[in-house]
PDB file of N, CA and C in Angstrom:
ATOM      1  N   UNK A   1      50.923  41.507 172.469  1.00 84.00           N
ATOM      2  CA  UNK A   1      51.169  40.313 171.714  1.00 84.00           C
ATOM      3  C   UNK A   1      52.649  40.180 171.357  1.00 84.00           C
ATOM      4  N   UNK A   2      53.449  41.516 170.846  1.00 83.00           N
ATOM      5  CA  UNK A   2      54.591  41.381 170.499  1.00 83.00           C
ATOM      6  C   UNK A   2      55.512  41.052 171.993  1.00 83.00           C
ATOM      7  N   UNK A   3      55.338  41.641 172.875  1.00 86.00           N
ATOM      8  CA  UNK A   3      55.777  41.334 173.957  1.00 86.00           C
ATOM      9  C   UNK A   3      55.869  39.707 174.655  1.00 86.00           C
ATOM     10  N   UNK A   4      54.169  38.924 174.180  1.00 89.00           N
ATOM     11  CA  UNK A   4      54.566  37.719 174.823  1.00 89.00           C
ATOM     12  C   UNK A   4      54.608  36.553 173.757  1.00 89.00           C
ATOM     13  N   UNK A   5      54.873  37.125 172.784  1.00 88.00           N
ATOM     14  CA  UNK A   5      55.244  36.330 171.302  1.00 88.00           C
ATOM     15  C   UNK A   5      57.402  36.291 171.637  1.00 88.00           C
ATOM     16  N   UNK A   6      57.653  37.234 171.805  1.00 87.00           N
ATOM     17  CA  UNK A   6      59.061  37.702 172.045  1.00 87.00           C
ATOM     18  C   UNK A   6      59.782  38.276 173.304  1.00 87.00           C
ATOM     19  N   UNK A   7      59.312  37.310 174.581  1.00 90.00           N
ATOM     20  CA  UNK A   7      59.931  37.657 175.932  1.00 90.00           C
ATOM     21  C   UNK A   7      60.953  38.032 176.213  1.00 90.00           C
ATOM     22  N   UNK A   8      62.383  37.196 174.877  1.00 94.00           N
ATOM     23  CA  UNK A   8      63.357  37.848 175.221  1.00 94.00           C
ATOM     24  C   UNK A   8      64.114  38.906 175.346  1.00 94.00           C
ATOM     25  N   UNK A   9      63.179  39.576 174.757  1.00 91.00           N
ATOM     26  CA  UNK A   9      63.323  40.962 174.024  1.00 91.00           C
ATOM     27  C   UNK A   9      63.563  42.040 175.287  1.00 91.00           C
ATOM     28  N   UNK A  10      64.385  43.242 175.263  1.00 92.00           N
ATOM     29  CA  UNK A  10      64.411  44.578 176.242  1.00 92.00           C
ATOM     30  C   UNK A  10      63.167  44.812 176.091  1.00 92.00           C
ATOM     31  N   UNK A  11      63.271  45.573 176.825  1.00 91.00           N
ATOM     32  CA  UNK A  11      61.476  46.967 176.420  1.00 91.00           C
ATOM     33  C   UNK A  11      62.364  47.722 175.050  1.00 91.00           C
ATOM     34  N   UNK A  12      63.647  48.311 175.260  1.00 94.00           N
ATOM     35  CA  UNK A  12      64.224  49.083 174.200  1.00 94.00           C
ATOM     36  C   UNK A  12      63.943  48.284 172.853  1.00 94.00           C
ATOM     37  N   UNK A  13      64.093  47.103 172.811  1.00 93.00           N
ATOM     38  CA  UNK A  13      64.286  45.917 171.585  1.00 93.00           C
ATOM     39  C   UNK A  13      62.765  46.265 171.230  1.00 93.00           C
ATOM     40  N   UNK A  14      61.744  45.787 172.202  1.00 92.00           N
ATOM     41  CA  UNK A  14      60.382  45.824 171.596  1.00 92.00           C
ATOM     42  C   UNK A  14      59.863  47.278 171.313  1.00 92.00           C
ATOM     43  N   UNK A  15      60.142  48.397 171.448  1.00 92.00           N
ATOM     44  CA  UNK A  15      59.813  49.732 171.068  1.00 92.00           C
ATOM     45  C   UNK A  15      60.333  49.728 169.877  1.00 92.00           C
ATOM     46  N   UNK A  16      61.787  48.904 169.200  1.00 92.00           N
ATOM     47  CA  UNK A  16      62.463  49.013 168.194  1.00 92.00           C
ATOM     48  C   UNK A  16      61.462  48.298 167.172  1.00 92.00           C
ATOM     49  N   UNK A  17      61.348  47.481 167.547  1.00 89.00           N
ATOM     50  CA  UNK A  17      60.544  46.217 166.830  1.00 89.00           C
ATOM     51  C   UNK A  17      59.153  46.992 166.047  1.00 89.00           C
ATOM     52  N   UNK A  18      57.979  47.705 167.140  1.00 91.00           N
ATOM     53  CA  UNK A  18      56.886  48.137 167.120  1.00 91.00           C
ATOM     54  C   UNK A  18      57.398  49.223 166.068  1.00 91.00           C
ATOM     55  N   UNK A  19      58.509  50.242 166.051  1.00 93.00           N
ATOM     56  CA  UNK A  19      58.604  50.920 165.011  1.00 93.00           C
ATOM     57  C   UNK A  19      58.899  50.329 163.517  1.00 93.00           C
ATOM     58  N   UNK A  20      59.143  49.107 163.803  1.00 90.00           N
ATOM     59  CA  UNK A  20      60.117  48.690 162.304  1.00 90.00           C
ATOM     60  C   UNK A  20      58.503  48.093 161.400  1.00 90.00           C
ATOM     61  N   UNK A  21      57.401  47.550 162.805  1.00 91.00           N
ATOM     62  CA  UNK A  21      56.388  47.475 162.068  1.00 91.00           C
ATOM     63  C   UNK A  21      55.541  48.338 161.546  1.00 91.00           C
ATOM     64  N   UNK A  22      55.505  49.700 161.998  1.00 94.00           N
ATOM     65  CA  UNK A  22      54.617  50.645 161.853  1.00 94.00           C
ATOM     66  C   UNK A  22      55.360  50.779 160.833  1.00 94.00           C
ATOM     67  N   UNK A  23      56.747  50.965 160.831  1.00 95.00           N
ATOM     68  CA  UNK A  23      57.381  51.303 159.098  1.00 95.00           C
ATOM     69  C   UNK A  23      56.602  50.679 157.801  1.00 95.00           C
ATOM     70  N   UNK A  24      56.404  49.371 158.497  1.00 94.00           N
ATOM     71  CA  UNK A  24      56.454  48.509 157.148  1.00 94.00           C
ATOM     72  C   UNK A  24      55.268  48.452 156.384  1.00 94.00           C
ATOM     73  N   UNK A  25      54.512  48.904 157.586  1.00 94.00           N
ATOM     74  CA  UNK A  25      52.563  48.448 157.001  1.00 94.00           C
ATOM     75  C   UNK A  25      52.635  50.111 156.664  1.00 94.00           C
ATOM     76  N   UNK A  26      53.219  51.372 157.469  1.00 96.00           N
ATOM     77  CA  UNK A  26      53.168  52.813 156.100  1.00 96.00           C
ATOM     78  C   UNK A  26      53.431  52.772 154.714  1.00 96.00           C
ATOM     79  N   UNK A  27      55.344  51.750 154.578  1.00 96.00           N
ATOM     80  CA  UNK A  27      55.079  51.430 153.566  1.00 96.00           C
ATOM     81  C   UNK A  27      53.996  50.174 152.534  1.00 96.00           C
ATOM     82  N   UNK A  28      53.510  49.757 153.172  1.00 95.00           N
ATOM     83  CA  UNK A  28      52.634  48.589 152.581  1.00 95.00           C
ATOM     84  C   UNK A  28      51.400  49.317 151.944  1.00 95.00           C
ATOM     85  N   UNK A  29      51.023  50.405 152.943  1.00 93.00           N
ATOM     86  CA  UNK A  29      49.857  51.056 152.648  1.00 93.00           C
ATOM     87  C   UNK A  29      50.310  51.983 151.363  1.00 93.00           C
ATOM     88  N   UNK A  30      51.100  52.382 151.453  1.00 95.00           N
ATOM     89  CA  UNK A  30      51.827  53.399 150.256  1.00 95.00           C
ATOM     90  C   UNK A  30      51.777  52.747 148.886  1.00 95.00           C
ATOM     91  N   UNK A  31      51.521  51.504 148.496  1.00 96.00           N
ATOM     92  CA  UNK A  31      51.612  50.371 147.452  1.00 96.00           C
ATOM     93  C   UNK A  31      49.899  51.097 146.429  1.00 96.00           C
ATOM     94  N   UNK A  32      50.011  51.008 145.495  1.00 96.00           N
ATOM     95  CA  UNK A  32      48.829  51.366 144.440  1.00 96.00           C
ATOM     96  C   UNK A  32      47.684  50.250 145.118  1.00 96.00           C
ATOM     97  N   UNK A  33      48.441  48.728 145.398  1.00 96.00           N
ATOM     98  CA  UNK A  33      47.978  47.596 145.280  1.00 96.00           C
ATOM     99  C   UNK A  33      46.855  47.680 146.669  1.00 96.00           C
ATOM    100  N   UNK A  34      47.786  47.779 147.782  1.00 96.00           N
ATOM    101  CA  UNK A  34      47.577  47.619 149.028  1.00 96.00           C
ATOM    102  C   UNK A  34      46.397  49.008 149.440  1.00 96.00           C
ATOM    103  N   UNK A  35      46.484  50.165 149.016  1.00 96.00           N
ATOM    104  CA  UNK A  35      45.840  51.209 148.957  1.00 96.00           C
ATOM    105  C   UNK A  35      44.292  51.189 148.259  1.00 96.00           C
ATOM    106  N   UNK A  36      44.368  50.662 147.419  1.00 96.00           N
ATOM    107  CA  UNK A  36      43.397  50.254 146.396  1.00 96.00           C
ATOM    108  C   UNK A  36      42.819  49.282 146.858  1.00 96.00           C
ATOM    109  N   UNK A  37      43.180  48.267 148.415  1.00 96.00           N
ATOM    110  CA  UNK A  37      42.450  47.505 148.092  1.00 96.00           C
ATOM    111  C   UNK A  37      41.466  47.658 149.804  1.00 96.00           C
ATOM    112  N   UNK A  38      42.563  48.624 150.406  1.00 95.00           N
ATOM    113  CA  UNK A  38      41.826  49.284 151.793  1.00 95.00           C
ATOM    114  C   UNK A  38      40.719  50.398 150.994  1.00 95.00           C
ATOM    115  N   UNK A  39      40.766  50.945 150.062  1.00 96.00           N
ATOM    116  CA  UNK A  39      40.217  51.972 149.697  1.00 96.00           C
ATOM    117  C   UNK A  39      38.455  51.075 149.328  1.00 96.00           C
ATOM    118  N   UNK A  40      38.693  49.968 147.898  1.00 96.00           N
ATOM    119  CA  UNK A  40      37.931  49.136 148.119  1.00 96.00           C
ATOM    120  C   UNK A  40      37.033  48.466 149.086  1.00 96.00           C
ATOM    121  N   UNK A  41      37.560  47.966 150.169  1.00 95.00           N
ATOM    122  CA  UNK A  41      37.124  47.295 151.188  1.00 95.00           C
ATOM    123  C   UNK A  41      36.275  48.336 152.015  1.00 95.00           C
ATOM    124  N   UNK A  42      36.574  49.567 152.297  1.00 95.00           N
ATOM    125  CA  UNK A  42      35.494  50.839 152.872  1.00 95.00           C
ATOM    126  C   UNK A  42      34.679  51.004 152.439  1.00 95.00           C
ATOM    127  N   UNK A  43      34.724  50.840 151.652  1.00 95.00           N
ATOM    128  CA  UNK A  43      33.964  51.344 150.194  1.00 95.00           C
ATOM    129  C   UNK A  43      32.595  50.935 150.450  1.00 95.00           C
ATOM    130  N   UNK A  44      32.969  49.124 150.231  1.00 95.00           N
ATOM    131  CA  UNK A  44      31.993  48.518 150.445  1.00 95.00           C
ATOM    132  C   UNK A  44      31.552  48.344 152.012  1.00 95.00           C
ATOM    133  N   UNK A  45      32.313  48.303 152.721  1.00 94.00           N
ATOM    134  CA  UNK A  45      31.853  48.282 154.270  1.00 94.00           C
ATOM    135  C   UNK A  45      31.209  49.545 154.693  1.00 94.00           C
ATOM    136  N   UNK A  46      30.947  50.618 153.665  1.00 94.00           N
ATOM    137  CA  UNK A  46      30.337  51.847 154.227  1.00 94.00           C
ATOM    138  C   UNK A  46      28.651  51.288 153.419  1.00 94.00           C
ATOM    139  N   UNK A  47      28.928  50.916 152.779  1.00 92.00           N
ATOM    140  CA  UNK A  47      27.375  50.235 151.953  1.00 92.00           C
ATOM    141  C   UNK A  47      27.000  49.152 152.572  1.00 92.00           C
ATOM    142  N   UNK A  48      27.228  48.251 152.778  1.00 91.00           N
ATOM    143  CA  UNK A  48      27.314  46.755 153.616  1.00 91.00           C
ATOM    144  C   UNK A  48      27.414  47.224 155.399  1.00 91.00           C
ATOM    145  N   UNK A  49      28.357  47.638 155.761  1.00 83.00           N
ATOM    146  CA  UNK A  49      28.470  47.270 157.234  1.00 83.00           C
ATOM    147  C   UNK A  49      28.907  45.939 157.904  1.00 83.00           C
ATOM    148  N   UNK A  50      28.712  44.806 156.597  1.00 90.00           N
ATOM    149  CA  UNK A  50      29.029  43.517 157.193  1.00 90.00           C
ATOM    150  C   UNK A  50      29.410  42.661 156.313  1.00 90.00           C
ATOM    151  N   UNK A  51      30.467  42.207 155.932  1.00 92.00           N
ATOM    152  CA  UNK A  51      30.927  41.207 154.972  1.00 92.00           C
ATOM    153  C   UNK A  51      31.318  39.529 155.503  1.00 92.00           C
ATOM    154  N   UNK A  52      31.241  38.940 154.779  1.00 94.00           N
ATOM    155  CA  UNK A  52      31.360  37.639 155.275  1.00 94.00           C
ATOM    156  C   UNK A  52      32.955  37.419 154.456  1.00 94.00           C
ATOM    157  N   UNK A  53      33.197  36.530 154.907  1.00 94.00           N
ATOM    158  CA  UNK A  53      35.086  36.370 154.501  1.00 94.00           C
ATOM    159  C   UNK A  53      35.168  35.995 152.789  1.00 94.00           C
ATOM    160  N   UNK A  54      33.994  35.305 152.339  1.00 95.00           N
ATOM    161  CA  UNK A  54      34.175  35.038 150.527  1.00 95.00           C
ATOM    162  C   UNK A  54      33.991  36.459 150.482  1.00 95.00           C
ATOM    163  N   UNK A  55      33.218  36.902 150.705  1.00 94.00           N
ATOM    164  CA  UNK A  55      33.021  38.301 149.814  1.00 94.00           C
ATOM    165  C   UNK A  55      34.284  39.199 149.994  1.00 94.00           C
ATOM    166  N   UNK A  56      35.559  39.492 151.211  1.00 95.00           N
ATOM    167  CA  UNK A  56      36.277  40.020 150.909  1.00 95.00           C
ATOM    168  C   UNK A  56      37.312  39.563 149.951  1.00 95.00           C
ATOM    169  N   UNK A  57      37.391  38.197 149.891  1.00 94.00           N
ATOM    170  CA  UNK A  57      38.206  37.198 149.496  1.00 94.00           C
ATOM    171  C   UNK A  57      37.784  38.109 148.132  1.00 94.00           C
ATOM    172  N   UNK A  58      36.702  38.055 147.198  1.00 95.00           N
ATOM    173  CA  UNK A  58      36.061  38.640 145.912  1.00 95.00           C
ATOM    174  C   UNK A  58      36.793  40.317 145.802  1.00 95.00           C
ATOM    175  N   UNK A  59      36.420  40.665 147.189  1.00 94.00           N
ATOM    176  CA  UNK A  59      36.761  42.343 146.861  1.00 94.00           C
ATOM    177  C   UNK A  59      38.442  42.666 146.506  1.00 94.00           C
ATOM    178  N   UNK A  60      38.901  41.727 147.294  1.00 95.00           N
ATOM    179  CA  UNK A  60      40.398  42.085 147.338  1.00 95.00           C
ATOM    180  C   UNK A  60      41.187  41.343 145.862  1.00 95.00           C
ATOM    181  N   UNK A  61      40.603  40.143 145.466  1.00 95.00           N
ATOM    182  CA  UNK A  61      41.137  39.216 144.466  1.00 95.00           C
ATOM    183  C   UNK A  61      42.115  40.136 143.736  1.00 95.00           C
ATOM    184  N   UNK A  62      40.728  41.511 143.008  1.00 95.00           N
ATOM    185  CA  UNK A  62      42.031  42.146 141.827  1.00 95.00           C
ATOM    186  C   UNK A  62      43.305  42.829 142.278  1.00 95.00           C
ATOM    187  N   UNK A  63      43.424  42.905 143.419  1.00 96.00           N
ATOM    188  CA  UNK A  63      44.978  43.552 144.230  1.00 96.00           C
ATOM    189  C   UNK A  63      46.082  42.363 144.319  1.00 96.00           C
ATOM    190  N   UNK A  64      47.098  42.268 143.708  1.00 94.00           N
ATOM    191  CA  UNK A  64      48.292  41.748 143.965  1.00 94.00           C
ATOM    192  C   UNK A  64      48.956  41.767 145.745  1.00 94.00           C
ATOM    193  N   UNK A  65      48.129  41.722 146.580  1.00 95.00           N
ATOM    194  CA  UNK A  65      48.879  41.874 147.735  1.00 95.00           C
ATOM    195  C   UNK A  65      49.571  41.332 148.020  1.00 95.00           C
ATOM    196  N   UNK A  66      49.691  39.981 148.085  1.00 94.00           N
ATOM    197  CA  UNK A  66      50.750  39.250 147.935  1.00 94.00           C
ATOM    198  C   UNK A  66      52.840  39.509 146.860  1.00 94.00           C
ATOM    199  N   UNK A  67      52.133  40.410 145.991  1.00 94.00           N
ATOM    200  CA  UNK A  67      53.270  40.800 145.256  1.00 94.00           C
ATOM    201  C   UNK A  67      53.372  42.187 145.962  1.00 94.00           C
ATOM    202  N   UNK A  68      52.880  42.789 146.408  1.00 94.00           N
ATOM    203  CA  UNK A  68      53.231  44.142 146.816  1.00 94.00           C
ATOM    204  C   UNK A  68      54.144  44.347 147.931  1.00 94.00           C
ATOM    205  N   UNK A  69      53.328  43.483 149.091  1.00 94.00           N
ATOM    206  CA  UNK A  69      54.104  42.998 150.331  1.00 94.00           C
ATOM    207  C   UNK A  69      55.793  41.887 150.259  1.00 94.00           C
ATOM    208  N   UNK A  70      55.540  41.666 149.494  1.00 94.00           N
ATOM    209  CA  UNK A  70      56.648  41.126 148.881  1.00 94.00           C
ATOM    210  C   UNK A  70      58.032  41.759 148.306  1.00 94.00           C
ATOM    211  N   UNK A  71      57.619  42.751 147.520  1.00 94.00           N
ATOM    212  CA  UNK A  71      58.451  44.118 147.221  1.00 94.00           C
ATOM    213  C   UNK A  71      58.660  44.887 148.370  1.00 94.00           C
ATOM    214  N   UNK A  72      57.677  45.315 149.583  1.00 95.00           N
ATOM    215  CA  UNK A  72      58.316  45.998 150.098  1.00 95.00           C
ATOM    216  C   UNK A  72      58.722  45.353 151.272  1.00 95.00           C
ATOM    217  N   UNK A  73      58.344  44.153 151.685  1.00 94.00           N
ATOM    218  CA  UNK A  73      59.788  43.452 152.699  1.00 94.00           C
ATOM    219  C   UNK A  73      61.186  43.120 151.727  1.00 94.00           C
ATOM    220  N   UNK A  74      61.500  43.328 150.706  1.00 94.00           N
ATOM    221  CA  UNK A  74      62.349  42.595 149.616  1.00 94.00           C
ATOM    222  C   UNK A  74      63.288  44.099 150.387  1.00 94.00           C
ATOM    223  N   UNK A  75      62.892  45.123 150.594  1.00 91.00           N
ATOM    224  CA  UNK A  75      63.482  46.757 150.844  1.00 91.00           C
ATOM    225  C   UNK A  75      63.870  46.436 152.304  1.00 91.00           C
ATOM    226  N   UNK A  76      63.882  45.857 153.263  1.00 88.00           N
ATOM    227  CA  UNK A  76      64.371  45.624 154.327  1.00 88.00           C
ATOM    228  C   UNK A  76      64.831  44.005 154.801  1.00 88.00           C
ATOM    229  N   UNK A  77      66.369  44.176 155.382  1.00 75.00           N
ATOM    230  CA  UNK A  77      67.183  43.238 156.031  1.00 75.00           C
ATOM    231  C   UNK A  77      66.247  41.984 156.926  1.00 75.00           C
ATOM    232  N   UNK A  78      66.099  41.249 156.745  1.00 62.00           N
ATOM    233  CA  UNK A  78      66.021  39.750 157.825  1.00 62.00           C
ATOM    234  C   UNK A  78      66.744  39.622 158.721  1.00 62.00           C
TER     235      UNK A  78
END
């Protein structure tokens, strides 16, 4: 996808790229917010097996993800 989202790219550029994302979602996952809310979501998908999109919409509500992800792209250049 990253490849035919971004053709212009080297192979070197897109290996660069694929690391800068794996950076970002380690740090994303590293967040109380973001952690808490994958931790949540198993939780219930180990009881359930099957959620419909309101109900994650419900599970995730009390996580700030939106503020978390926010802080930690705020830590890296555009």
């Amino acid at each position: 996808m990253l490849v035919g989202a971004l053709p212009q790219l080297s192979d070197l550029e897109v290996v660069d790229a694929w690391y800068g994302i794996f950076e970002v979602t380690a740090d994303l996952f590293k967040t109380i917010n973001w952690r808490g809310a994958l931790e949540a979501l198993a939780a219930e998908l180990n009881d359930k097996t099957l959620l419909e999109w309101e109900a994650i919409g419900q599970l995730l509500e009390p996580y700030d993800l939106d503020g978390a992800r926010e802080d930690v792209l705020s830590n890296y250049k555009v």
